[in-house]
mmCIF file of C-alpha atoms and ligand atoms in Angstrom:
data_model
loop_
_atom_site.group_PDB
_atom_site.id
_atom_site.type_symbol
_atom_site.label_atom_id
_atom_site.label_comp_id
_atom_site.label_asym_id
_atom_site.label_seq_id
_atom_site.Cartn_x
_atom_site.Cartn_y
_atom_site.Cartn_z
ATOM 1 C CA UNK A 1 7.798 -14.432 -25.746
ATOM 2 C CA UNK A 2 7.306 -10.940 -25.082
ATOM 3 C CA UNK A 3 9.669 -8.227 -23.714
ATOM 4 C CA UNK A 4 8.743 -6.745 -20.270
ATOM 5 C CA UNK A 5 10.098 -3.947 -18.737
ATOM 6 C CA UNK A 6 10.061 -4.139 -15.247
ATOM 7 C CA UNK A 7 10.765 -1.217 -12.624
ATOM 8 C CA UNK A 8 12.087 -2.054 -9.626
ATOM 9 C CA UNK A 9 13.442 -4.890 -10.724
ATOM 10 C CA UNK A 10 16.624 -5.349 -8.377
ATOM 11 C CA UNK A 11 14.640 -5.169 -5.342
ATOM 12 C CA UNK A 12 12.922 -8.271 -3.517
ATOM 13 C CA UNK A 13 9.877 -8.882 -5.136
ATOM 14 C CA UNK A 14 10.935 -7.420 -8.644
ATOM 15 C CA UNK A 15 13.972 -9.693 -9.145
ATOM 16 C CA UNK A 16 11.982 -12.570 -8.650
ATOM 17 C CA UNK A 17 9.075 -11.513 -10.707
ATOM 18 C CA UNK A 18 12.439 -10.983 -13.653
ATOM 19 C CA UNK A 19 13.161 -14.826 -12.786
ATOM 20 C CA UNK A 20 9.323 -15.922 -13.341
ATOM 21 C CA UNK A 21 9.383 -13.915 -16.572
ATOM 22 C CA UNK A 22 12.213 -15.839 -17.978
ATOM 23 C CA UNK A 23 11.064 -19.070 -16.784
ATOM 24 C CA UNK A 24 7.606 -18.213 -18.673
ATOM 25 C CA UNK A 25 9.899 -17.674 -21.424
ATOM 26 C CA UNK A 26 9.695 -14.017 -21.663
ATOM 27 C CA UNK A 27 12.433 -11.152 -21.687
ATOM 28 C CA UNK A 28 12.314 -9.229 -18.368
ATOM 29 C CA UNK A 29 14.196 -5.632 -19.091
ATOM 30 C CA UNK A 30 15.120 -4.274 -15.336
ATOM 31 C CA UNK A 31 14.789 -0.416 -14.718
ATOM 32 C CA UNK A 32 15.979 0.462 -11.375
ATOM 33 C CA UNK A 33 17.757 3.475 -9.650
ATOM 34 C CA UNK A 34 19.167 1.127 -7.004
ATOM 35 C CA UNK A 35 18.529 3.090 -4.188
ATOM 36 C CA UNK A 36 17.271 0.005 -2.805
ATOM 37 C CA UNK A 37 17.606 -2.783 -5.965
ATOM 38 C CA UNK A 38 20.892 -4.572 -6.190
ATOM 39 C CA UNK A 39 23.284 -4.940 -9.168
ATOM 40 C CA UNK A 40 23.813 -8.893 -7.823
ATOM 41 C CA UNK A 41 19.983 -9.130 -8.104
ATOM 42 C CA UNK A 42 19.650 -8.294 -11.928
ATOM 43 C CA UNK A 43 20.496 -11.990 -13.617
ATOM 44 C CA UNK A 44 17.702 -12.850 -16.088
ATOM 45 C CA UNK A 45 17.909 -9.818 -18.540
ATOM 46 C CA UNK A 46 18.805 -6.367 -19.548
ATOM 47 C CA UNK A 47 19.154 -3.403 -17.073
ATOM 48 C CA UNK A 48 18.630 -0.084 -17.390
ATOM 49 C CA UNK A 49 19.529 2.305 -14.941
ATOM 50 C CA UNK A 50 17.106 5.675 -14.374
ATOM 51 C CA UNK A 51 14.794 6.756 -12.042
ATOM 52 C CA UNK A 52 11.309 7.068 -12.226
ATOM 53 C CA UNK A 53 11.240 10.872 -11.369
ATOM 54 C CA UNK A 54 13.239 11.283 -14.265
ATOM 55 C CA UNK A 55 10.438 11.669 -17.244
ATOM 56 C CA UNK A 56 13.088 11.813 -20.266
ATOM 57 C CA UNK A 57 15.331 8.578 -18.729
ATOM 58 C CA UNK A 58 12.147 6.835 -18.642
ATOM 59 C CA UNK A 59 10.961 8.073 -22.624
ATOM 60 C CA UNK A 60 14.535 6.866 -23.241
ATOM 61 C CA UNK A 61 14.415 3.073 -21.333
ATOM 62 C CA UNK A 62 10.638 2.807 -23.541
ATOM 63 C CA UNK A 63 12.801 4.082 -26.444
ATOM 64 C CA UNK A 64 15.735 1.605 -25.870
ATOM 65 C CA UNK A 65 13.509 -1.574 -24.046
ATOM 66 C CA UNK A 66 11.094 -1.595 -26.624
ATOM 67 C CA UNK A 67 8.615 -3.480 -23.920
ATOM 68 C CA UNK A 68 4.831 -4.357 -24.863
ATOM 69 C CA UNK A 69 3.967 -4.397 -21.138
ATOM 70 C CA UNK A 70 4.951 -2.948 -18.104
ATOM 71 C CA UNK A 71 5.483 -4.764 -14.665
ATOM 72 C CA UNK A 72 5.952 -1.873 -12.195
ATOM 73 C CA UNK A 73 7.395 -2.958 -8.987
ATOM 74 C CA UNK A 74 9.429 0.178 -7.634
ATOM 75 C CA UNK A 75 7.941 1.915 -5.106
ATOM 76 C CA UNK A 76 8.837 2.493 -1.300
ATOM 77 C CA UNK A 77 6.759 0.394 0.859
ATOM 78 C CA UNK A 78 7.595 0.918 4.296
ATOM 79 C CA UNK A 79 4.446 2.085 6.056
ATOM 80 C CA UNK A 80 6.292 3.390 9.385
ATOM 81 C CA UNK A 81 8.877 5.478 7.636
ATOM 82 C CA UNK A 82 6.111 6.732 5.283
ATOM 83 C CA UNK A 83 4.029 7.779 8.336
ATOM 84 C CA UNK A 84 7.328 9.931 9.124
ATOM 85 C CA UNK A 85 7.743 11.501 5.633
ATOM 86 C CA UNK A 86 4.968 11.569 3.786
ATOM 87 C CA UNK A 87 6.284 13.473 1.261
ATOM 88 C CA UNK A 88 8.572 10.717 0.355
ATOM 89 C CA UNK A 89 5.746 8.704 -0.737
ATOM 90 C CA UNK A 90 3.616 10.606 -2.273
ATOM 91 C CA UNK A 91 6.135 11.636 -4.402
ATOM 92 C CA UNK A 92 8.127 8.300 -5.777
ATOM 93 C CA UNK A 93 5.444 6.389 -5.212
ATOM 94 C CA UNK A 94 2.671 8.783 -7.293
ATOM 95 C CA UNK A 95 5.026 10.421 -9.151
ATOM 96 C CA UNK A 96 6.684 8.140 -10.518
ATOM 97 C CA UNK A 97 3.649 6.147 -11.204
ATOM 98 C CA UNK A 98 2.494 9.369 -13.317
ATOM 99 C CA UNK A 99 5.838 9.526 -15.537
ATOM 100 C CA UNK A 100 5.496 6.272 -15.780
ATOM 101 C CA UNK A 101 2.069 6.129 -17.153
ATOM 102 C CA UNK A 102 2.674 9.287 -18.986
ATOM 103 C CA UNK A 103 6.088 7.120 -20.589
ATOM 104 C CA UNK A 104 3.616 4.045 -21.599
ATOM 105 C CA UNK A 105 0.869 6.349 -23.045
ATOM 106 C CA UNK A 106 4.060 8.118 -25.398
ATOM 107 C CA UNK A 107 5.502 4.884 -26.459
ATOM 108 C CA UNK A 108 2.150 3.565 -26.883
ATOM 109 C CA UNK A 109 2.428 0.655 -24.757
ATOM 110 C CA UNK A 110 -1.061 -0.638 -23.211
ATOM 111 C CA UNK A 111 -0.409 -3.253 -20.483
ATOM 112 C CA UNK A 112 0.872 -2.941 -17.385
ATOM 113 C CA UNK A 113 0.844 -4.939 -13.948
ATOM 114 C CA UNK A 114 0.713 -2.729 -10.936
ATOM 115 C CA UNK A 115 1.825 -3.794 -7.307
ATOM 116 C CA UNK A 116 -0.580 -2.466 -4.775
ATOM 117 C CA UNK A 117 -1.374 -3.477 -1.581
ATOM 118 C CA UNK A 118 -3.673 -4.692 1.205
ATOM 119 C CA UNK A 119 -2.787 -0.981 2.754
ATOM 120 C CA UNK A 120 -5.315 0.237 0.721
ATOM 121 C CA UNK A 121 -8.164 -0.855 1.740
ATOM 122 C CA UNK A 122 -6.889 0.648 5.839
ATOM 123 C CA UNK A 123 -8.577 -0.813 8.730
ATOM 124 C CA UNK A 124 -10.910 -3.151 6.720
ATOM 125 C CA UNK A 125 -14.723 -3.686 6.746
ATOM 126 C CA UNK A 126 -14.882 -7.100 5.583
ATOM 127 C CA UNK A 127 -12.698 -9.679 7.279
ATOM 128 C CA UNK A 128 -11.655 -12.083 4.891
ATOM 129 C CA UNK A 129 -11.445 -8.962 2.452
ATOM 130 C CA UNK A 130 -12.302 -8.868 -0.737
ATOM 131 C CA UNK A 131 -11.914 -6.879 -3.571
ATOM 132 C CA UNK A 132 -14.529 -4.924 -3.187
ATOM 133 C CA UNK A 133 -14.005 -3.616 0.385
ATOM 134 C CA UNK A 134 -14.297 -0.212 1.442
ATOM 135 C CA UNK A 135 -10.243 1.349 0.191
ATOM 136 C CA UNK A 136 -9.665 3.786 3.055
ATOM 137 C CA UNK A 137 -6.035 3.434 3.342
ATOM 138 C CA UNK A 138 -4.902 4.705 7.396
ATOM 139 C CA UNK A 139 -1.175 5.291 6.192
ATOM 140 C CA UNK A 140 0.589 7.552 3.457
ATOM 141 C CA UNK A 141 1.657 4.115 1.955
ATOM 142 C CA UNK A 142 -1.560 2.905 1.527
ATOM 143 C CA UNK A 143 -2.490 6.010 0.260
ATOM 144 C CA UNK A 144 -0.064 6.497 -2.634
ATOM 145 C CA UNK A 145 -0.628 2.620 -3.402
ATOM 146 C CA UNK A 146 -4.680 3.435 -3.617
ATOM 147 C CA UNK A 147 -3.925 6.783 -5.646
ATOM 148 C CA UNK A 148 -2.174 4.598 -8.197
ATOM 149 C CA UNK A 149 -4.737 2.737 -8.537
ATOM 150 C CA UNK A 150 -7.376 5.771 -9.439
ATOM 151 C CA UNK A 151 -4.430 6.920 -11.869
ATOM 152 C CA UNK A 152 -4.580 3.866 -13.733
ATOM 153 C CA UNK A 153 -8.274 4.198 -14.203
ATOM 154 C CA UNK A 154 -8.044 7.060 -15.712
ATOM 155 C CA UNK A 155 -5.288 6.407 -17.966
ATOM 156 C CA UNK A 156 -7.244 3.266 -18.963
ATOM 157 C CA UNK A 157 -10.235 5.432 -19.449
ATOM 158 C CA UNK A 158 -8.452 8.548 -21.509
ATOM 159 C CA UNK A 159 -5.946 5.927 -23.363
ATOM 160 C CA UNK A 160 -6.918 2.463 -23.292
ATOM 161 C CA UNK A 161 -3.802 1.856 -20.817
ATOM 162 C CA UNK A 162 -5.189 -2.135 -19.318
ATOM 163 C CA UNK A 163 -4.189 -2.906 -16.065
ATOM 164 C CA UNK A 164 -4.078 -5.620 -13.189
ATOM 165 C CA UNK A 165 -3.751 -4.342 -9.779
ATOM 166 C CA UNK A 166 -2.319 -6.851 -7.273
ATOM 167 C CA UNK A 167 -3.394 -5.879 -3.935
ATOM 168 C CA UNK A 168 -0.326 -7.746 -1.848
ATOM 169 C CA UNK A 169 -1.171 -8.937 1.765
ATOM 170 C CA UNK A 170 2.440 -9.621 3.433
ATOM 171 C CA UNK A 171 5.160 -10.949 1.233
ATOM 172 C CA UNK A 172 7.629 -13.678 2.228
ATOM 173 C CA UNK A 173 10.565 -15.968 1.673
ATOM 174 C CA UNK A 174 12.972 -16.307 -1.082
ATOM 175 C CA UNK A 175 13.777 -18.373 -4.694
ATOM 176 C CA UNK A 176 14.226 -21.724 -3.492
ATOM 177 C CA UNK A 177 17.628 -22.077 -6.155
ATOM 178 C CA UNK A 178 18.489 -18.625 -3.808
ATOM 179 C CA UNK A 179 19.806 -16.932 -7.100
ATOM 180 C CA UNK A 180 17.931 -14.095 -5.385
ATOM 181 C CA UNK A 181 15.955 -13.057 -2.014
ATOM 182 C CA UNK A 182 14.957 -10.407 0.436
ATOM 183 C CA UNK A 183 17.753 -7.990 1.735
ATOM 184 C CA UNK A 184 16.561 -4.242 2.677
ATOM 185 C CA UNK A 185 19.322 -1.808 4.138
ATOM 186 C CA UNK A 186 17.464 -1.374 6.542
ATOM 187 C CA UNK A 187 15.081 -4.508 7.118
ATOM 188 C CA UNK A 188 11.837 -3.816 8.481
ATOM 189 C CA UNK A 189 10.135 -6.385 8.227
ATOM 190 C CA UNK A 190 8.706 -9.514 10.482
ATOM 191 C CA UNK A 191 10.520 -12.497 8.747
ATOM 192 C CA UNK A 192 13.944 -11.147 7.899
ATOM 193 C CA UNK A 193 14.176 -9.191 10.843
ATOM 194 C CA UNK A 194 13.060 -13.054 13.150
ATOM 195 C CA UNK A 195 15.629 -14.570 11.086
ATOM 196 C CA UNK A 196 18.374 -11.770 11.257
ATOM 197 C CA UNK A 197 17.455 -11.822 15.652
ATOM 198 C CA UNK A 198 18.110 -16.165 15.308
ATOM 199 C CA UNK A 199 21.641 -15.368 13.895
ATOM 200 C CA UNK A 200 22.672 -12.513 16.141
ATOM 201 C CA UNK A 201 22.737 -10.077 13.474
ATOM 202 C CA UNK A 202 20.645 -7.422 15.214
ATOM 203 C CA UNK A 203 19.508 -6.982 18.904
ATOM 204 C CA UNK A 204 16.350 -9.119 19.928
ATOM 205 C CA UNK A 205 13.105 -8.720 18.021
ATOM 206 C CA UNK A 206 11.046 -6.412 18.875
ATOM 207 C CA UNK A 207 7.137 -7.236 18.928
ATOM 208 C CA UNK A 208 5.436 -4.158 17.837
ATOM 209 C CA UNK A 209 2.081 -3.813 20.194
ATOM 210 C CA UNK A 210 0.403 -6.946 22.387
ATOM 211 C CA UNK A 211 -2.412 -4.667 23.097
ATOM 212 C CA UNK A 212 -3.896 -5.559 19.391
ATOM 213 C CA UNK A 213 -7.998 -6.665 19.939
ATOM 214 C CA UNK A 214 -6.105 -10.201 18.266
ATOM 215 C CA UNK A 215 -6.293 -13.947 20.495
ATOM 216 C CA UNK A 216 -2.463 -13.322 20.965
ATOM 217 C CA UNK A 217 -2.629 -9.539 21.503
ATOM 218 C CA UNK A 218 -0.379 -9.479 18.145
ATOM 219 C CA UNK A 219 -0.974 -8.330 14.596
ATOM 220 C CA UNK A 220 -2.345 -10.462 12.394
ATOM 221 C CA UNK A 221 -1.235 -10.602 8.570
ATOM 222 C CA UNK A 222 -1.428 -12.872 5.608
ATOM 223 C CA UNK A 223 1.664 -14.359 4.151
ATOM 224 C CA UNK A 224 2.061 -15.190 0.628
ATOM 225 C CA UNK A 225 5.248 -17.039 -0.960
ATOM 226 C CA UNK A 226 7.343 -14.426 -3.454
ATOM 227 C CA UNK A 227 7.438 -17.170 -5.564
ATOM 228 C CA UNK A 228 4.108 -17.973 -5.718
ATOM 229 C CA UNK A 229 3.340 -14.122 -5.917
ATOM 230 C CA UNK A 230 5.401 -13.536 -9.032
ATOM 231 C CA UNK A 231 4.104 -16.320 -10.641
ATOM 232 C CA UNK A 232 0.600 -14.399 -10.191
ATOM 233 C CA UNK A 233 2.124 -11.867 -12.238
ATOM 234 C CA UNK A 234 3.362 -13.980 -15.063
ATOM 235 C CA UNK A 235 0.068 -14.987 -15.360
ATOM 236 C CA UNK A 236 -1.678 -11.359 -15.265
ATOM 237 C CA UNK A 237 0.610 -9.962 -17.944
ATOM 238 C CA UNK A 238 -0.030 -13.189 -20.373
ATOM 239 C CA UNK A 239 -3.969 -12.209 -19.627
ATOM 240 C CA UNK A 240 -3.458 -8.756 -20.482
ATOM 241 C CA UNK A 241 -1.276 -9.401 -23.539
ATOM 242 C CA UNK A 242 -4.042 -11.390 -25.068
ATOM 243 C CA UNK A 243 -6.303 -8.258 -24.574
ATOM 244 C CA UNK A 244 -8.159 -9.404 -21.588
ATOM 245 C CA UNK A 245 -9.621 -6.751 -19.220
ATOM 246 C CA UNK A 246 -8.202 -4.812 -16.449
ATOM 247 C CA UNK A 247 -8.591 -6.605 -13.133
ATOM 248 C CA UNK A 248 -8.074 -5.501 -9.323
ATOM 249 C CA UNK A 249 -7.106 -8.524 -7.311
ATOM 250 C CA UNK A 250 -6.095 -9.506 -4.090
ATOM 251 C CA UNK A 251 -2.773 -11.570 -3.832
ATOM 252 C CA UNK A 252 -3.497 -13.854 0.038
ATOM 253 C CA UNK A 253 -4.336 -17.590 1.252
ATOM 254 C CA UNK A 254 -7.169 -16.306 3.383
ATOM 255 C CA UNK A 255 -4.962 -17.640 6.639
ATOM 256 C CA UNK A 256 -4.037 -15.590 8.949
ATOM 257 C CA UNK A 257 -0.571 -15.697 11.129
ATOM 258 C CA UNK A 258 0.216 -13.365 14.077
ATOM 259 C CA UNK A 259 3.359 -11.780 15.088
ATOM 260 C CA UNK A 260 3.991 -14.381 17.839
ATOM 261 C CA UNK A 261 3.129 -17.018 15.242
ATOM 262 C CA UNK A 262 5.444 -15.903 12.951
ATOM 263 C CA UNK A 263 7.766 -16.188 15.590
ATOM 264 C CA UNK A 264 7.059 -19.424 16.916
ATOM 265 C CA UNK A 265 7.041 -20.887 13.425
ATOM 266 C CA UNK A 266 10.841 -19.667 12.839
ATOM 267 C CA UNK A 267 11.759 -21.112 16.106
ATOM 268 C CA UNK A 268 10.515 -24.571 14.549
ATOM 269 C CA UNK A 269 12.205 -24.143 11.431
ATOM 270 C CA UNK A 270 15.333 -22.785 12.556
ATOM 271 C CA UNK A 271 15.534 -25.247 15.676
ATOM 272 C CA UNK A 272 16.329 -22.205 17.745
ATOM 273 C CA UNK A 273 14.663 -19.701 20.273
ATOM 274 C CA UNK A 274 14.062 -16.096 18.763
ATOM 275 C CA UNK A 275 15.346 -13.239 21.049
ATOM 276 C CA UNK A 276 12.474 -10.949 21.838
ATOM 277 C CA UNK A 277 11.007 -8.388 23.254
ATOM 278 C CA UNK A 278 7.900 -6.296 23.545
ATOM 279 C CA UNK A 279 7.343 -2.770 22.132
ATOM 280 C CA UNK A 280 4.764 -0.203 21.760
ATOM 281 C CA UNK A 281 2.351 -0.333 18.559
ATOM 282 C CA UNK A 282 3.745 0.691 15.170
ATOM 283 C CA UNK A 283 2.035 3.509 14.119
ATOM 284 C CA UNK A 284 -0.340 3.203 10.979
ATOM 285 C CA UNK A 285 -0.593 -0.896 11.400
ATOM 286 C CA UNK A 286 -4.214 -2.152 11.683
ATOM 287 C CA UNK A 287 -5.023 -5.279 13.371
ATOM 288 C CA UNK A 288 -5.688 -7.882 11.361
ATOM 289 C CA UNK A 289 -5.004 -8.030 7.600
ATOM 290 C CA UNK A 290 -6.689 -11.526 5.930
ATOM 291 C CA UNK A 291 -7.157 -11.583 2.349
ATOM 292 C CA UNK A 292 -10.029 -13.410 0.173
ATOM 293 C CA UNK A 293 -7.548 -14.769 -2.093
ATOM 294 C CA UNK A 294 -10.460 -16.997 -4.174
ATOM 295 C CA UNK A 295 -10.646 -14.209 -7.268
ATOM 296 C CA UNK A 296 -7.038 -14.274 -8.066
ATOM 297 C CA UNK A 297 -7.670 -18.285 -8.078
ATOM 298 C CA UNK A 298 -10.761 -18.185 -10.185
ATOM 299 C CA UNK A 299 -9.728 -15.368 -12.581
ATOM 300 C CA UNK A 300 -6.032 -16.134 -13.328
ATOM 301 C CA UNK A 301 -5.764 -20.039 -11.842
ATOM 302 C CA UNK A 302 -3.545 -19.167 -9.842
ATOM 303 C CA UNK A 303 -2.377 -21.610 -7.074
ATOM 304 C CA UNK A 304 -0.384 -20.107 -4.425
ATOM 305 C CA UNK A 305 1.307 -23.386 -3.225
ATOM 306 C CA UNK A 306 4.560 -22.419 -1.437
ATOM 307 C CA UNK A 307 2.309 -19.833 0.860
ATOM 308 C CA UNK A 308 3.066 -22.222 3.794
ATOM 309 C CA UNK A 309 4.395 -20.519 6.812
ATOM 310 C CA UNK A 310 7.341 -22.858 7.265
ATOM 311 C CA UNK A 311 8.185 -23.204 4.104
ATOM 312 C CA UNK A 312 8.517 -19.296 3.182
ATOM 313 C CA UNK A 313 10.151 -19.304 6.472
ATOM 314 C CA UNK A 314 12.837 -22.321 5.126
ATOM 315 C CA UNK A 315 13.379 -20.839 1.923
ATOM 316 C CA UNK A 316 14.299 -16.850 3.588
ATOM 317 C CA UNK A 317 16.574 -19.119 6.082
ATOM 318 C CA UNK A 318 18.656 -20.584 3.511
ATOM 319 C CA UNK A 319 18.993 -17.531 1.274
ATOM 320 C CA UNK A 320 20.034 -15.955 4.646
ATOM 321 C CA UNK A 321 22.941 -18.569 5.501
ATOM 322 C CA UNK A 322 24.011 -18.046 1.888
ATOM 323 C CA UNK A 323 22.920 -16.045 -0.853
ATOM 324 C CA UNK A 324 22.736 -12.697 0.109
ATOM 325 C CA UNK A 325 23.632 -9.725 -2.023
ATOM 326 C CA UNK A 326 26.804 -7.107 -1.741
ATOM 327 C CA UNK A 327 26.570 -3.761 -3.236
HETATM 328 N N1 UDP B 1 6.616 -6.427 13.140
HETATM 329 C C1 UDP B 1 7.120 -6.592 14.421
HETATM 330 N N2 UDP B 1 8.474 -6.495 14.615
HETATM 331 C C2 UDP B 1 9.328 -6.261 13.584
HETATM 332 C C3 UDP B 1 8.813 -6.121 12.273
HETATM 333 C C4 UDP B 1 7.435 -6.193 12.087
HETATM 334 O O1 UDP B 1 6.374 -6.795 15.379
HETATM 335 O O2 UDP B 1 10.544 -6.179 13.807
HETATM 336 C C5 UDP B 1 5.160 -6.509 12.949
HETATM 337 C C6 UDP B 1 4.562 -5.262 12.297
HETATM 338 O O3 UDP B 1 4.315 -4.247 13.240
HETATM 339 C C7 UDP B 1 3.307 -5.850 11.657
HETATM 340 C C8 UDP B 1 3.754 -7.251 11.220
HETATM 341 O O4 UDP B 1 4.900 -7.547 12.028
HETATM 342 O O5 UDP B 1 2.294 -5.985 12.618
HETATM 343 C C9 UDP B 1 4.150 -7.327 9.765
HETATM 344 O O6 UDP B 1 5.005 -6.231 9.501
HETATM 345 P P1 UDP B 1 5.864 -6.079 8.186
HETATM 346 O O7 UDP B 1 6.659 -4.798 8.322
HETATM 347 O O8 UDP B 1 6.609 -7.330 7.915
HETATM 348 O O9 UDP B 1 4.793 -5.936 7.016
HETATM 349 P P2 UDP B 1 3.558 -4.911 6.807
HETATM 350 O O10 UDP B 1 2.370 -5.595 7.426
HETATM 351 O O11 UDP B 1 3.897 -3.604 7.413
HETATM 352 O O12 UDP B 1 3.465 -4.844 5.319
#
């Protein structure tokens, strides 16, 4: 059992990752500003509220929490609104990774589990990608995500900070038991916005580009269960609390779904047509996103086994019809 304090730990992926933790039988601590967490979502531990820009909240959570590692989830991650205001990323996203870093090196705690992303390595030069692609990141996202990454590095090197980075490829669907799930004021992204189109809860979907050098004309991404991705990070903090070394690893199945997929798959599950239509590209998306997932496997044994399409699909469906958070 070990006590974890986990930023960003109301959002999507946090609150699950704070469900893993005390299935694993650990203690997940939340620190969140919820700007975009929810109170509902915090229901397997502690909470602290503070922001990460705030240096002397955070020496006060470490003070209070008491953690031995660090899962650090909060970040902004939408790469068209950071291609808008950069300065809004590099910011939270690097800032607050520094005071965080700078809070662990203080309080003397030495693990931490980072959540990058598949952003960072841009428009890639290996295709399935693997960890040791070129990182050229071709949005501000990416960017902050890859300058974390360099910061922990450093920290390790100056302080003995460990860390895993998990480089995500496209996160989907929702707790099974729906105690929580994905809901972003404003959604953004492919499956919830599909799903919100089926239910009339927005206009039609809008495909973003057909023009993509793809078969379908579509982007293509890789689409990994939250469940399934949380569990990678049980895993990663157990190997870094027994003292193991800092890893950098992709979190993917290595298959590859387009937009229209995506779409035609919730059409299956759901049992209705999705409302669409056809837009420009998105700025800052590249074309096709696939992950070598086999390190993660190897490394940690992990085994991603909800990362089926209509299953992550199912599971976002009936947290829809049901579970979703008020403020
Ligand atoms: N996408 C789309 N319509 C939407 C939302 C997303 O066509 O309403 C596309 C988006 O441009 C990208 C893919 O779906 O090609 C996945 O986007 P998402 O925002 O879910 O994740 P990202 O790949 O940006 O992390």
């Amino acid at each position: 059992m070990a006590r974890i304090l986990v930023t960003g730990g109301a959002g999507y992926i946090g609150a699950h990752g704070c469900k893993a933790l005390r299935a694993a039988g650990h203690e997940p601590i939340v620190f969140d500003n919820f700007r975009t967490g929810w109170r509902d979502a915090v229901k397997f531990g502690e909470m602290i509220e503070g922001d990460l820009l705030d240096l002397d909240a955070l020496k006060a959570a470490f003070a209070q929490a008491k953690p031995e590692a660090v899962m650090h989830f909060a970040a902004l991650s939408n790469v068209g609104e950071s291609m808008a205001d950069p300065e809004l990323y590099w910011r939270n996203n690097v800032g607050g990774s520094l005071n965080l870093l700078t809070a662990m090196r203080d309080a003397g705690v030495g693990s931490i589990v980072f959540s990058s992303t598949a952003a960072t390595y841009g428009e890639p030069d290996e295709d399935p990608i693997t960890e040791t692609a070129r990182q050229a990141p071709i949005n501000p996202y990416g960017a902050s995500k890859l300058a974390v990454e360099k910061m922990l590095d450093d920290f390790e090197k100056a302080h003995g900070i460990r860390s895993i980075a998990f480089r995500y490829f496209n996160v989907a669907g929702a707790d099974p038991e729906r105690q929580v799930g994905e809901h972003h004021v404003p959604e953004t992204h492919l499956v919830p916005n599909v799903l919100d189109s089926v239910a009339g809860a927005r206009d039609a979907l809008t495909i973003n580009g057909t023009d993509y050098p793809t078969p379908d004309g579509t982007c293509i991404r890789d689409y990994v269960h939250v469940m399934d991705l949380v569990d990678a990070h049980v895993l990663g903090t157990e190997w870094l609390l027994a003292g193991k070394e800092s890893l950098r690893l992709n979190l993917g199945t290595g298959s590859g779904f387009s937009v229209r997929e995506v779409v035609d798959a919730a059409s299956e599950v759901v049992g209705e047509t999705v409302p669409m239509n056809y837009g420009p590209r998105r700025p800052g998306d590249p074309a096709r996103l696939v992950c070598d997932g086999t390190r993660a496997r190897e490394v940690l044994g992990w085994s991603p086994e909800r990362s089926v399409m209509a299953q992550m699909i199912g599971d976002a469906w009936a947290w829809r019809q049901t579970g979703r958070y008020s403020r």
